[in-house]
Amino acid sequence: MLSLRAMLLPSLSSRVPSSSMAEEGGGEPPKGSLGWAIDENFGSFVKLAQKVNAEGAALQGSGWVWLGLDKELKRLVVETTANQDPLVTKGPGLVPLLGIDVWEHAYYLQYKNVRPDYLKNIWKVINWKYASEVYDKESS
Amino acid sequence: MAARPLLTRTLAIVLRRDSAALGAPAAAHSRGLHTFTLPDLSYDYGALEPAISGEIMELHHKKHHQTYVTNYNKALEQLHDALPKGDASTIVKLQSAIKFNGGGHINHSIFWKNLAPVREGGGEPPKGSLGWAIDENFGSFEKLVQKVNAEGAALQGSGWLWLGLDKELKRLVVETTANQDPLATKGPGLVPLLGIDVWEHAYYLQYKNVRPDYLKNIWKVINWKYASEVYDKESS
């Protein structure tokens, strides 16, 4: 049973506590239509982050983790690609909203072999404003 | 023969007793499942400096290789459970984890033997039959090194460089494999003599993005004695 608040402001439900947010809004969870879409497609923002982190940790070798918009099926997807393969290699109708580099060079100096720690922390500096702009533009 | 089943039963009891102390992975031993373990290095982590830093060697061995061993054992246990059930879906789903982690264990086990401190002969070019074979197949040792380094710098993503013996065609080859694919995936008759890890974790802390510098320097600690032993054994 959703609370009135949750019904009126769904993008604020189940938010990851934004402890330290970059000055330019990095880490602030998506609001508006992308926030809605994330809740619809994955259940909650937290569940999306968990899914991305699980796929990122499990990726064998070098590659990328993606949150994408499937323009054809009008839904959000979490995908991975190997090496430097762009998201479109997983489907021509896929538009990248968010890409996380999980090549070792993206985190090794700081996180060494512990890729899951890198994934846990990168959410603090994700620019959802940009992802939302792309989503709005591509889903209109 | 009554003696053999008694011996097997006794061994099983001993293994079960010991496995309780060793923890879950060793318990698989008592069910007839082999448990893989991290092999020790025959040199200290810092013994390959300055070619490869002690920091890299320790992380590479204790963390990366150990993780492959752990996950390999886990996948094999799951396979062991799925096989008698005839759970085809699970059996097939496990192949990726087995290939990746098993390959990681195989490749790194070879890698540690391919390296030696300078004071133990690391870097000394191969003599004897392998030295001859290198000259025959590549023209000279320097040309082999150039070829390996070129292939290594050009490898996209994560993978390995190999000097291998093609047992069938009786010749040496330079090959690359992706991720943790063992050399055998490039041909069943290929025997690895020398493997060089070009995953970023193998060099990044020391050489950063400059993989060619790592490749230039690793030759100073290559253990050609081991490669020669394998070559002699496999080409006889």
Coordinates of C-alpha atoms in Angstrom, one line a residue:
Chain A
M1 CA 0.0 0.0 0.0
L2 CA 1.8 3.1 -1.2
S3 CA 1.8 6.1 1.0
L4 CA 0.3 9.4 -0.4
R5 CA 3.8 10.8 -0.5
A6 CA 5.1 7.8 -2.4
M7 CA 2.2 8.0 -4.9
L8 CA 2.6 11.8 -5.5
L9 CA 6.4 11.8 -5.5
P10 CA 7.4 8.3 -6.6
S11 CA 10.9 9.3 -7.6
L12 CA 11.7 10.1 -3.9
S13 CA 10.7 6.7 -2.6
S14 CA 13.5 4.2 -1.7
R15 CA 16.2 6.7 -2.5
V16 CA 19.8 5.9 -1.8
P17 CA 20.7 8.2 1.1
S18 CA 22.7 10.9 -0.7
S19 CA 25.5 11.3 1.9
S20 CA 28.1 13.3 0.0
M21 CA 27.0 14.9 -3.2
A22 CA 29.3 16.7 -5.6
E23 CA 28.6 20.4 -5.9
E24 CA 27.2 20.0 -9.4
G25 CA 24.6 17.5 -8.3
G26 CA 26.6 14.4 -8.8
G27 CA 25.1 11.4 -7.1
E28 CA 21.6 13.1 -6.8
P29 CA 19.1 10.3 -7.8
P30 CA 17.1 10.9 -10.9
K31 CA 13.8 12.8 -10.6
G32 CA 11.1 13.3 -13.2
S33 CA 10.4 10.9 -16.0
L34 CA 13.6 9.0 -15.7
G35 CA 13.0 8.5 -12.0
W36 CA 9.5 7.2 -12.8
A37 CA 10.8 4.9 -15.5
I38 CA 13.5 3.4 -13.2
D39 CA 10.8 2.6 -10.6
E40 CA 8.6 1.1 -13.2
N41 CA 11.3 -1.0 -14.8
F42 CA 13.3 -2.1 -11.8
G43 CA 11.1 -1.6 -8.8
S44 CA 13.2 1.1 -7.2
F45 CA 16.5 3.1 -7.7
V46 CA 18.2 0.9 -5.1
K47 CA 17.2 -2.3 -7.1
L48 CA 18.6 -0.7 -10.2
A49 CA 21.9 0.0 -8.5
Q50 CA 22.1 -3.5 -7.1
K51 CA 21.5 -5.0 -10.6
V52 CA 24.1 -2.8 -12.2
N53 CA 26.6 -3.6 -9.5
A54 CA 26.0 -7.3 -9.7
E55 CA 26.4 -7.3 -13.5
G56 CA 29.5 -5.1 -13.2
A57 CA 31.2 -7.4 -10.6
A58 CA 30.4 -10.5 -12.7
L59 CA 31.7 -9.1 -16.0
Q60 CA 34.6 -11.3 -17.1
G61 CA 37.6 -9.3 -18.4
S62 CA 37.3 -5.8 -19.6
G63 CA 34.0 -4.1 -20.5
W64 CA 31.2 -1.7 -19.7
V65 CA 28.0 -1.8 -17.7
W66 CA 25.1 0.2 -19.2
L67 CA 21.7 1.6 -18.3
G68 CA 20.0 2.0 -21.6
L69 CA 16.7 2.9 -23.2
D70 CA 15.3 0.4 -25.6
K71 CA 13.5 2.9 -28.0
E72 CA 11.6 0.1 -29.7
L73 CA 10.2 -1.7 -26.7
K74 CA 10.0 1.6 -24.7
R75 CA 11.7 0.2 -21.7
L76 CA 14.9 0.5 -19.7
V77 CA 17.6 -2.2 -19.8
V78 CA 20.8 -3.0 -17.9
E79 CA 23.3 -4.4 -20.3
T80 CA 27.0 -5.2 -20.4
T81 CA 29.4 -5.0 -23.3
A82 CA 32.9 -6.5 -23.7
N83 CA 36.1 -4.4 -24.3
Q84 CA 35.1 -1.1 -26.0
D85 CA 31.9 -2.4 -27.7
P86 CA 29.3 0.4 -27.7
L87 CA 25.9 -0.4 -26.4
V88 CA 24.4 -0.5 -29.9
T89 CA 26.2 -3.8 -30.4
K90 CA 23.6 -5.3 -28.1
G91 CA 20.7 -3.9 -30.2
P92 CA 20.4 -1.1 -32.7
G93 CA 17.5 0.5 -30.8
L94 CA 19.4 0.8 -27.6
V95 CA 20.4 4.3 -26.4
P96 CA 23.0 4.7 -23.6
L97 CA 21.8 6.7 -20.7
L98 CA 24.6 5.7 -18.3
G99 CA 27.8 3.8 -18.9
I100 CA 30.2 2.6 -16.2
D101 CA 33.7 1.6 -17.3
V102 CA 34.8 -1.6 -15.5
W103 CA 38.1 -2.0 -17.3
E104 CA 40.7 -2.4 -14.5
H105 CA 42.3 1.0 -15.5
A106 CA 39.1 2.7 -14.4
Y107 CA 39.7 1.8 -10.7
Y108 CA 42.8 -0.2 -10.1
L109 CA 45.1 2.5 -8.7
Q110 CA 42.5 3.3 -6.1
Y111 CA 40.5 0.1 -5.5
K112 CA 43.1 -2.5 -6.6
N113 CA 41.3 -5.8 -7.3
V114 CA 38.2 -4.8 -5.4
R115 CA 35.9 -3.8 -8.3
P116 CA 32.8 -4.1 -6.1
D117 CA 34.0 -1.2 -3.9
Y118 CA 34.5 1.0 -7.0
L119 CA 31.0 0.2 -8.1
K120 CA 29.6 0.9 -4.7
N121 CA 31.3 4.4 -4.7
I122 CA 30.8 5.5 -8.2
W123 CA 27.1 6.1 -7.6
K124 CA 28.1 9.1 -5.5
V125 CA 29.3 11.0 -8.6
I126 CA 26.8 9.8 -11.2
N127 CA 25.3 12.8 -13.2
W128 CA 21.6 11.8 -13.4
K129 CA 20.8 15.3 -14.9
Y130 CA 22.5 14.3 -18.1
A131 CA 21.0 10.8 -18.1
S132 CA 17.6 12.4 -17.6
E133 CA 18.1 14.8 -20.5
V134 CA 19.0 12.0 -22.9
Y135 CA 16.1 9.9 -21.6
D136 CA 13.6 12.8 -22.2
K137 CA 15.0 13.6 -25.6
E138 CA 15.0 10.0 -26.8
S139 CA 11.7 8.9 -25.3
S140 CA 9.7 11.7 -26.7
Chain B
M1 CA 39.5 -57.7 -2.7
A2 CA 38.4 -56.6 0.8
A3 CA 41.5 -54.6 1.6
R4 CA 40.9 -51.9 -1.0
P5 CA 37.4 -50.9 0.1
L6 CA 38.7 -50.8 3.7
L7 CA 41.5 -48.5 2.7
T8 CA 39.1 -46.3 0.7
R9 CA 36.7 -46.1 3.6
T10 CA 39.5 -45.3 6.1
L11 CA 40.8 -42.6 3.8
A12 CA 37.3 -41.2 3.4
I13 CA 37.0 -41.0 7.2
V14 CA 40.4 -39.3 7.5
L15 CA 39.5 -36.8 4.8
R16 CA 36.1 -36.0 6.4
R17 CA 37.8 -35.5 9.8
D18 CA 40.5 -33.2 8.3
S19 CA 38.1 -31.4 6.1
A20 CA 36.1 -30.3 9.1
A21 CA 39.2 -28.4 10.2
L22 CA 39.9 -27.1 6.8
G23 CA 36.4 -25.8 6.1
A24 CA 33.8 -26.2 3.4
P25 CA 35.9 -26.4 0.2
A26 CA 37.9 -29.4 1.6
A27 CA 34.7 -31.2 2.6
A28 CA 34.2 -31.7 -1.1
H29 CA 37.3 -33.9 -1.0
S30 CA 35.5 -36.5 1.0
R31 CA 32.8 -36.8 -1.7
G32 CA 35.5 -37.6 -4.3
L33 CA 35.8 -34.0 -5.7
H34 CA 39.2 -32.6 -6.1
T35 CA 39.8 -29.2 -4.5
F36 CA 42.2 -26.9 -6.2
T37 CA 44.6 -24.8 -4.1
L38 CA 46.7 -21.7 -4.7
P39 CA 50.3 -22.8 -5.6
D40 CA 53.1 -21.2 -3.7
L41 CA 55.6 -19.0 -5.4
S42 CA 59.2 -20.3 -5.3
Y43 CA 60.4 -16.8 -4.8
D44 CA 59.5 -13.8 -2.6
Y45 CA 57.0 -11.2 -3.8
G46 CA 59.8 -8.6 -4.1
A47 CA 62.3 -10.9 -5.8
L48 CA 61.3 -9.8 -9.3
E49 CA 61.9 -6.1 -8.8
P50 CA 62.5 -3.8 -10.5
A51 CA 60.9 -5.6 -13.5
I52 CA 57.7 -6.4 -11.6
S53 CA 57.0 -4.7 -8.2
G54 CA 56.4 -6.7 -5.1
E55 CA 53.1 -4.9 -4.6
I56 CA 51.8 -6.2 -7.9
M57 CA 53.2 -9.7 -7.3
E58 CA 51.4 -9.9 -3.9
L59 CA 48.1 -8.7 -5.1
H60 CA 48.3 -10.7 -8.3
H61 CA 49.0 -14.0 -6.4
K62 CA 47.1 -13.5 -3.1
K63 CA 44.0 -11.8 -4.5
H64 CA 43.6 -12.4 -8.2
H65 CA 44.8 -15.9 -8.5
Q66 CA 43.3 -16.9 -5.1
T67 CA 39.9 -15.6 -6.3
Y68 CA 40.1 -17.7 -9.5
V69 CA 40.9 -20.8 -7.3
T70 CA 38.0 -20.1 -4.9
N71 CA 35.5 -19.5 -7.7
Y72 CA 36.7 -22.5 -9.7
N73 CA 36.2 -24.8 -6.7
K74 CA 32.7 -23.3 -6.2
A75 CA 31.7 -23.8 -9.8
L76 CA 33.0 -27.4 -9.8
E77 CA 31.1 -28.2 -6.6
Q78 CA 27.9 -26.9 -8.2
L79 CA 28.7 -29.0 -11.3
H80 CA 29.3 -32.0 -9.1
D81 CA 25.8 -31.6 -7.7
A82 CA 24.2 -30.9 -11.0
L83 CA 25.7 -33.9 -12.9
P84 CA 24.0 -36.8 -11.0
K85 CA 20.7 -34.9 -11.2
G86 CA 21.1 -34.5 -14.9
D87 CA 20.3 -30.8 -14.6
A88 CA 21.4 -29.9 -18.1
S89 CA 20.5 -26.3 -17.8
T90 CA 22.7 -25.8 -14.7
I91 CA 25.5 -27.9 -16.2
V92 CA 25.6 -25.6 -19.3
K93 CA 25.2 -22.4 -17.3
L94 CA 28.3 -23.3 -15.2
Q95 CA 30.5 -23.6 -18.2
S96 CA 31.3 -19.9 -18.3
A97 CA 32.4 -19.8 -14.7
I98 CA 34.4 -23.0 -15.1
K99 CA 36.2 -21.8 -18.2
F100 CA 36.9 -18.3 -16.7
N101 CA 38.0 -19.3 -13.3
G102 CA 39.6 -22.6 -14.3
G103 CA 41.5 -20.9 -17.0
G104 CA 42.6 -18.2 -14.6
H105 CA 44.0 -20.9 -12.3
I106 CA 45.7 -22.8 -15.1
N107 CA 47.2 -19.7 -16.7
H108 CA 48.5 -18.1 -13.5
S109 CA 50.0 -21.4 -12.3
I110 CA 52.0 -21.5 -15.5
F111 CA 52.9 -17.8 -15.2
W112 CA 54.5 -18.0 -11.7
K113 CA 56.8 -20.8 -13.1
N114 CA 57.6 -18.7 -16.1
L115 CA 59.1 -16.0 -13.8
A116 CA 62.3 -16.2 -11.8
P117 CA 64.5 -13.7 -9.9
V118 CA 67.6 -12.6 -11.9
R119 CA 69.9 -14.2 -9.3
E120 CA 68.2 -17.5 -10.1
G121 CA 68.6 -17.2 -13.9
G122 CA 65.6 -15.0 -14.7
G123 CA 66.2 -13.3 -18.0
E124 CA 68.9 -15.7 -19.2
P125 CA 68.0 -16.5 -22.8
P126 CA 67.3 -20.1 -23.6
K127 CA 70.0 -22.4 -24.7
G128 CA 69.9 -26.0 -25.9
S129 CA 67.1 -27.3 -27.9
L130 CA 64.6 -24.6 -27.2
G131 CA 67.2 -21.9 -28.1
W132 CA 67.7 -23.8 -31.4
A133 CA 64.0 -24.1 -32.0
I134 CA 63.5 -20.4 -31.4
D135 CA 66.1 -19.5 -33.9
E136 CA 64.6 -21.9 -36.4
N137 CA 61.0 -20.7 -36.0
F138 CA 61.5 -17.0 -35.6
G139 CA 65.0 -16.2 -36.9
S140 CA 66.5 -15.1 -33.6
F141 CA 65.6 -14.7 -29.9
E142 CA 65.3 -10.9 -30.5
K143 CA 62.8 -11.4 -33.3
L144 CA 60.7 -13.7 -31.0
V145 CA 60.7 -10.9 -28.3
Q146 CA 59.7 -8.3 -30.9
K147 CA 56.8 -10.5 -32.1
V148 CA 55.5 -11.2 -28.6
N149 CA 55.7 -7.6 -27.6
A150 CA 53.9 -6.4 -30.8
E151 CA 51.1 -8.9 -30.3
G152 CA 51.0 -8.0 -26.6
A153 CA 50.7 -4.3 -27.2
A154 CA 48.0 -4.8 -29.8
L155 CA 45.8 -7.2 -27.7
Q156 CA 42.4 -5.6 -27.2
G157 CA 41.1 -5.8 -23.7
S158 CA 42.3 -8.4 -21.2
G159 CA 44.2 -11.5 -22.2
W160 CA 47.5 -13.5 -22.4
L161 CA 50.4 -13.8 -24.7
W162 CA 51.8 -17.3 -25.4
L163 CA 54.9 -18.9 -26.7
G164 CA 53.6 -22.4 -27.5
L165 CA 54.7 -25.7 -28.9
D166 CA 52.5 -27.1 -31.6
K167 CA 53.0 -30.8 -31.0
E168 CA 51.3 -31.8 -34.2
L169 CA 53.1 -29.6 -36.6
K170 CA 56.3 -29.7 -34.5
R171 CA 56.8 -26.0 -34.4
L172 CA 56.8 -23.0 -32.1
V173 CA 54.0 -20.5 -32.2
V174 CA 53.2 -17.1 -30.8
E175 CA 49.5 -16.8 -29.8
T176 CA 47.2 -14.6 -27.9
T177 CA 44.1 -15.6 -25.9
A178 CA 41.3 -13.4 -24.5
N179 CA 40.4 -13.1 -20.9
Q180 CA 41.4 -16.3 -19.1
D181 CA 41.2 -18.6 -22.1
P182 CA 44.0 -21.2 -21.9
L183 CA 46.2 -21.7 -24.9
A184 CA 44.5 -25.0 -25.6
T185 CA 41.5 -23.0 -26.8
K186 CA 43.6 -21.9 -29.8
G187 CA 44.3 -25.6 -30.7
P188 CA 44.2 -28.8 -28.8
G189 CA 47.8 -29.7 -29.7
L190 CA 49.2 -26.5 -28.4
V191 CA 51.4 -26.7 -25.2
P192 CA 52.2 -23.5 -23.3
L193 CA 55.9 -22.9 -22.8
L194 CA 55.7 -19.3 -21.8
G195 CA 52.6 -17.2 -20.9
I196 CA 52.6 -13.4 -20.3
D197 CA 49.6 -11.9 -18.5
V198 CA 48.6 -8.6 -20.2
W199 CA 45.5 -8.0 -18.0
E200 CA 45.9 -4.4 -16.6
H201 CA 46.1 -5.8 -13.1
A202 CA 49.4 -7.5 -14.1
Y203 CA 51.2 -4.1 -14.6
Y204 CA 49.0 -1.1 -14.0
L205 CA 50.2 -0.1 -10.5
Q206 CA 53.8 0.1 -11.8
Y207 CA 53.6 0.9 -15.5
K208 CA 50.1 2.6 -15.6
N209 CA 48.8 2.6 -19.1
V210 CA 52.2 1.9 -20.7
R211 CA 51.8 -1.8 -21.4
P212 CA 54.8 -1.7 -23.9
D213 CA 57.1 -0.8 -21.0
Y214 CA 55.9 -3.7 -18.9
L215 CA 56.5 -6.0 -21.9
K216 CA 59.9 -4.6 -22.5
N217 CA 60.9 -5.2 -18.9
I218 CA 59.3 -8.6 -18.2
W219 CA 61.9 -10.4 -20.3
K220 CA 64.5 -9.6 -17.6
V221 CA 62.7 -12.1 -15.3
I222 CA 61.5 -14.8 -17.6
N223 CA 62.5 -18.2 -16.5
W224 CA 63.7 -20.0 -19.6
K225 CA 64.9 -23.0 -17.7
Y226 CA 61.3 -24.0 -17.0
A227 CA 60.2 -23.3 -20.6
S228 CA 63.1 -25.4 -21.8
E229 CA 62.1 -28.3 -19.5
V230 CA 58.6 -28.3 -20.8
Y231 CA 59.8 -28.0 -24.4
D232 CA 62.2 -31.0 -24.0
K233 CA 59.5 -33.1 -22.4
E234 CA 56.8 -32.3 -24.9
S235 CA 58.8 -32.5 -28.0
S236 CA 60.5 -35.8 -27.3

